[in-house]
CSV table of C-alpha atoms in Angstrom, one decimal:
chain,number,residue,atom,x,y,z
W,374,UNK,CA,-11.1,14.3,30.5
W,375,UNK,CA,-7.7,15.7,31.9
W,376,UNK,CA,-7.2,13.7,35.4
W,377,UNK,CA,-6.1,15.8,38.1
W,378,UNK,CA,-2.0,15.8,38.4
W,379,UNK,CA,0.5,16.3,41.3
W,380,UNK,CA,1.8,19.4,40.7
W,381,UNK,CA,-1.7,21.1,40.7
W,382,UNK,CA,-2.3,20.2,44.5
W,383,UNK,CA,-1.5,22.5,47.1
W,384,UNK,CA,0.0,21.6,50.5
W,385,UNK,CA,-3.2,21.0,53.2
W,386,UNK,CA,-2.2,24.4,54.8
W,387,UNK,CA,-1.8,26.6,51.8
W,388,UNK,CA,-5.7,24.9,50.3
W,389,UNK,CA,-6.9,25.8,54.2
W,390,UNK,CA,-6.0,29.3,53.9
W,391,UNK,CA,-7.2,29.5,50.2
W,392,UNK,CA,-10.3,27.1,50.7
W,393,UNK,CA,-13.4,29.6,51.2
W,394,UNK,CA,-12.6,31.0,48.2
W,395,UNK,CA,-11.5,27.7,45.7
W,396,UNK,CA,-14.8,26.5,47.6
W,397,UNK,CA,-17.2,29.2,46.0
W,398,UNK,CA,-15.6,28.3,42.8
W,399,UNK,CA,-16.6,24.6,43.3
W,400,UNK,CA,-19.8,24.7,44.7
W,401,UNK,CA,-20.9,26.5,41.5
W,402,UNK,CA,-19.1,24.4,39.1
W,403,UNK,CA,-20.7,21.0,41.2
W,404,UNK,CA,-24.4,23.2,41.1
W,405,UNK,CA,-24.6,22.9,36.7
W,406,UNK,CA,-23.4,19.0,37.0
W,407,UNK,CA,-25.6,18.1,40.0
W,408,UNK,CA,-28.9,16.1,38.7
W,409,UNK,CA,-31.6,15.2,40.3
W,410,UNK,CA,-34.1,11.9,38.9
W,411,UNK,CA,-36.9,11.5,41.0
W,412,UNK,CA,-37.2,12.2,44.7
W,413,UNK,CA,-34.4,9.4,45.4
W,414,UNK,CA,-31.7,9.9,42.4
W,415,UNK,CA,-28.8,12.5,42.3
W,416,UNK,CA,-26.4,12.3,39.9
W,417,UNK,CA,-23.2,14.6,40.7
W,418,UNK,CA,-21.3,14.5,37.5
W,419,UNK,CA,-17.5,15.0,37.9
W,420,UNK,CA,-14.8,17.4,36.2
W,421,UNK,CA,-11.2,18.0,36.9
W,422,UNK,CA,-12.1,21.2,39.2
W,423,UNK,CA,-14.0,18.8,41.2
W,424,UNK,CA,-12.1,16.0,41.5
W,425,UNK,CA,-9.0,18.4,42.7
W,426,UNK,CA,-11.8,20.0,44.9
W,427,UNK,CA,-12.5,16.3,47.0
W,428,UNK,CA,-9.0,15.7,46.9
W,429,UNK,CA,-7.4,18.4,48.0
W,430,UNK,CA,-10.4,18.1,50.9
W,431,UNK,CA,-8.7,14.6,51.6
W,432,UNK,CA,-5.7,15.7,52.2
W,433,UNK,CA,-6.9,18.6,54.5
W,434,UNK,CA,-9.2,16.7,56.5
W,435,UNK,CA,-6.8,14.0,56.7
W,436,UNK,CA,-3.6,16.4,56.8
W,437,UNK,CA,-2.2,14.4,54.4
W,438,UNK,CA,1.8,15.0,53.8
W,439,UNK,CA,3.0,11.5,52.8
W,440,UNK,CA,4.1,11.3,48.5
W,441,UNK,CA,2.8,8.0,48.3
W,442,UNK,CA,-0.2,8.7,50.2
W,443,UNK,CA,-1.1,11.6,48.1
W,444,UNK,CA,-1.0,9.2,45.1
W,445,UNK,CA,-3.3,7.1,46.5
W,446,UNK,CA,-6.0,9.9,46.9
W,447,UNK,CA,-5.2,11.4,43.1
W,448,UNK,CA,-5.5,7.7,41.8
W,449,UNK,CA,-8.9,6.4,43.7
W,450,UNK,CA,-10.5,9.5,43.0
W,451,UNK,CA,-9.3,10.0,38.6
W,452,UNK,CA,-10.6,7.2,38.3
W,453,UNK,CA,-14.3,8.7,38.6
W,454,UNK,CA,-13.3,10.9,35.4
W,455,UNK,CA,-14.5,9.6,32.4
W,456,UNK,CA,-11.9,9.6,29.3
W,457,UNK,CA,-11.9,11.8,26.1
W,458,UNK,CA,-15.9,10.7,24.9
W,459,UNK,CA,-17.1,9.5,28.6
W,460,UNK,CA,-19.0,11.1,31.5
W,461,UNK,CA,-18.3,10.0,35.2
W,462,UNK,CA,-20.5,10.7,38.0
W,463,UNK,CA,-21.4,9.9,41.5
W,464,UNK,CA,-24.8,8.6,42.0
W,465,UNK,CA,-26.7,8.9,45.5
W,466,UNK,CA,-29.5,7.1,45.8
W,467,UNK,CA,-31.0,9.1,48.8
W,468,UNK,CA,-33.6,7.9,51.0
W,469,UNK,CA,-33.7,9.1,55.0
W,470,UNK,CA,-36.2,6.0,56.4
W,471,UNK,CA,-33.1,3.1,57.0
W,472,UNK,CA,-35.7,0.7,56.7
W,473,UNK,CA,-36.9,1.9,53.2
W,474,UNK,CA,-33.7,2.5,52.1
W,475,UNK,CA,-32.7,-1.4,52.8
W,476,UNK,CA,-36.4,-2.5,51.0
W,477,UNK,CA,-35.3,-0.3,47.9
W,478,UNK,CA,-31.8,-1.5,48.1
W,479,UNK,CA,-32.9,-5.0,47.8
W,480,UNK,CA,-35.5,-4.4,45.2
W,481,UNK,CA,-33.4,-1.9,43.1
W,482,UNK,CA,-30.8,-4.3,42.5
W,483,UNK,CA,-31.3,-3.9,39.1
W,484,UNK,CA,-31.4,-0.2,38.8
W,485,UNK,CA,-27.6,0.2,37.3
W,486,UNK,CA,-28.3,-1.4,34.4
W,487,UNK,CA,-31.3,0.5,33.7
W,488,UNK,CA,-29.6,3.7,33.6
W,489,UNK,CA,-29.1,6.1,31.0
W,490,UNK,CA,-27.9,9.3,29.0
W,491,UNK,CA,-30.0,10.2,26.3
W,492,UNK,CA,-28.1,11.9,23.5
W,493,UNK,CA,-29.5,14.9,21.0
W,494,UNK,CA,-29.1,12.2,18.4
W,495,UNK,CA,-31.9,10.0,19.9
W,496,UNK,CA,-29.4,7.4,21.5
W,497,UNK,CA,-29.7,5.8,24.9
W,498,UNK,CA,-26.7,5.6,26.4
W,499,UNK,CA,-26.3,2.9,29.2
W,500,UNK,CA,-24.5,3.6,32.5
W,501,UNK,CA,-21.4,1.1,33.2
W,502,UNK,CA,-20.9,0.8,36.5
W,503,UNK,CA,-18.6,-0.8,39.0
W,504,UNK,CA,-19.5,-4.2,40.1
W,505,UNK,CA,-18.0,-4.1,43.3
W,506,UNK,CA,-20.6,-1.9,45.0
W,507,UNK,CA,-23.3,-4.4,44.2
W,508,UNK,CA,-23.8,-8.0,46.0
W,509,UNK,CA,-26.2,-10.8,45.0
W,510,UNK,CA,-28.5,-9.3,47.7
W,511,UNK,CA,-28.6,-5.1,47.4
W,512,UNK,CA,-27.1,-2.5,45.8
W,513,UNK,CA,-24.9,0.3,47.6
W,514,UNK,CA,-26.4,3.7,47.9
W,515,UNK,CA,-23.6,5.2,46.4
W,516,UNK,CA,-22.7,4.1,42.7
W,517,UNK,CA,-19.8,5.0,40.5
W,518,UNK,CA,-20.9,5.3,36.8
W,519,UNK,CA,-19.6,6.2,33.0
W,520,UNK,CA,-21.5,7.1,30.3
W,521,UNK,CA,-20.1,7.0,26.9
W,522,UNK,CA,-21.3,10.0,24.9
W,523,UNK,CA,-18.4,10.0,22.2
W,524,UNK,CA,-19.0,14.0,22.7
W,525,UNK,CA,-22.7,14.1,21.4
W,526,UNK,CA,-24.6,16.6,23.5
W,527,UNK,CA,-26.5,14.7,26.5
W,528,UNK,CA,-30.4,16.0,26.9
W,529,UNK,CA,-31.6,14.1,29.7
W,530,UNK,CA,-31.1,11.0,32.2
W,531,UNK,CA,-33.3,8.1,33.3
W,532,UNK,CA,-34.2,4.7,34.6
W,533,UNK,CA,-36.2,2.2,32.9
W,534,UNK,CA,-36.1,0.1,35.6
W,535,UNK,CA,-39.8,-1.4,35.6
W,536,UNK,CA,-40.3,0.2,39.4
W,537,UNK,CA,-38.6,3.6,39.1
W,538,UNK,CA,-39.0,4.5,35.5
W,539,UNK,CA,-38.2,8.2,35.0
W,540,UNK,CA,-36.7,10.7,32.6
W,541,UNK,CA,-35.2,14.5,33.7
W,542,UNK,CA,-34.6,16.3,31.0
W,543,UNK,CA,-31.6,18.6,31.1
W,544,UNK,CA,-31.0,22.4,31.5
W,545,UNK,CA,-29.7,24.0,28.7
W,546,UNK,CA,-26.9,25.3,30.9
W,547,UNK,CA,-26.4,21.3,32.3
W,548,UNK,CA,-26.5,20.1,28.5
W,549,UNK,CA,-23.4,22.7,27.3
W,550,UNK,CA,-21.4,21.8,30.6
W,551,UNK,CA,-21.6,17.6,30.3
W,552,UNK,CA,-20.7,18.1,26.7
W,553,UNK,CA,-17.6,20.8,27.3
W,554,UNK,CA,-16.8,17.8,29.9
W,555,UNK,CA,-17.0,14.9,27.7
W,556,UNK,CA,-14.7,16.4,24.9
């Protein structure tokens, strides 16, 4: 997937006066590529338009003016893009109760490597995911995953993890958009 570059950023000021309207535009975009698994699991897959979209928000809330800090943001946040054949997305594993949230935590350690894409073809594809936002002890309620598709048409997501397993299957209009995005 194209990674967001420089020269398609505006200044904090010029996105503030232009942001209702680029906001609309990314709300609807984020609206096909946000799935959810169960009452816990959203998956908010990513694209170019809404990578610009979070940093360009960056930059505004932080009023960031500074080259090298401007890199920083377009750096951390490509590198939730998948490549040419991938799928990157955000996963929030949502639950309101702190104290539940910590008991899943713990006992969903596991659940990244129980994730998956299944393909049209009949594959399973796992999630890799990024070690650091997992300890010995409990997993982080926000997880940064890939999927590689190698540009077969995704048709649902799941967990096989033995306490949360579950399978969504996807839109029609969510199938064409991952695929356009993985290509």
């Amino acid at each position: 997937m194209k990674k967001v570059e420089r020269s398609e950023l505006l200044d904090y000021q010029t996105y503030n006066e232009r942001r209702d309207q680029i906001r609309s535009l990314v709300m609807a975009a984020k609206q096909l590529r946000r799935i959810h698994l169960g009452e816990h699991l959203t998956f908010l897959f990513e694209n170019t338009a809404t990578i610009r979209y979070q940093v360009q928000e960056m930059m505004r809330a932080e009023q960031i003016v500074r080259e090298a800090d401007i890199q920083h943001e377009l750096d951390t946040y490509n590198e939730l893009l998948g490549e040419t054949g991938e799928l990157g997305c955000t996963l929030l594993i949502e639950i309101d109760d702190a104290k539940q949230r910590d008991k899943y935590l713990r006992e969903w350690l596991a659940l990244p490597d129980h994730l998956y894409l299944l393909l049209e073809n009949g594959e399973r594809v796992p999630a890799l995911w990024d070690a650091r936002q997992r300890d010995a002890e409990r997993l982080s309620s926000v997880q940064y995953l890939k999927f590689r598709t190698g540009g077969v048409r995704p048709v649902a997501i799941g967990s096989s993890l033995a306490a949360l397993k579950i399978e969504a299957q996807l839109s029609p209009e969510q199938q064409s958009t991952l695929l356009e995005d993985s290509l």
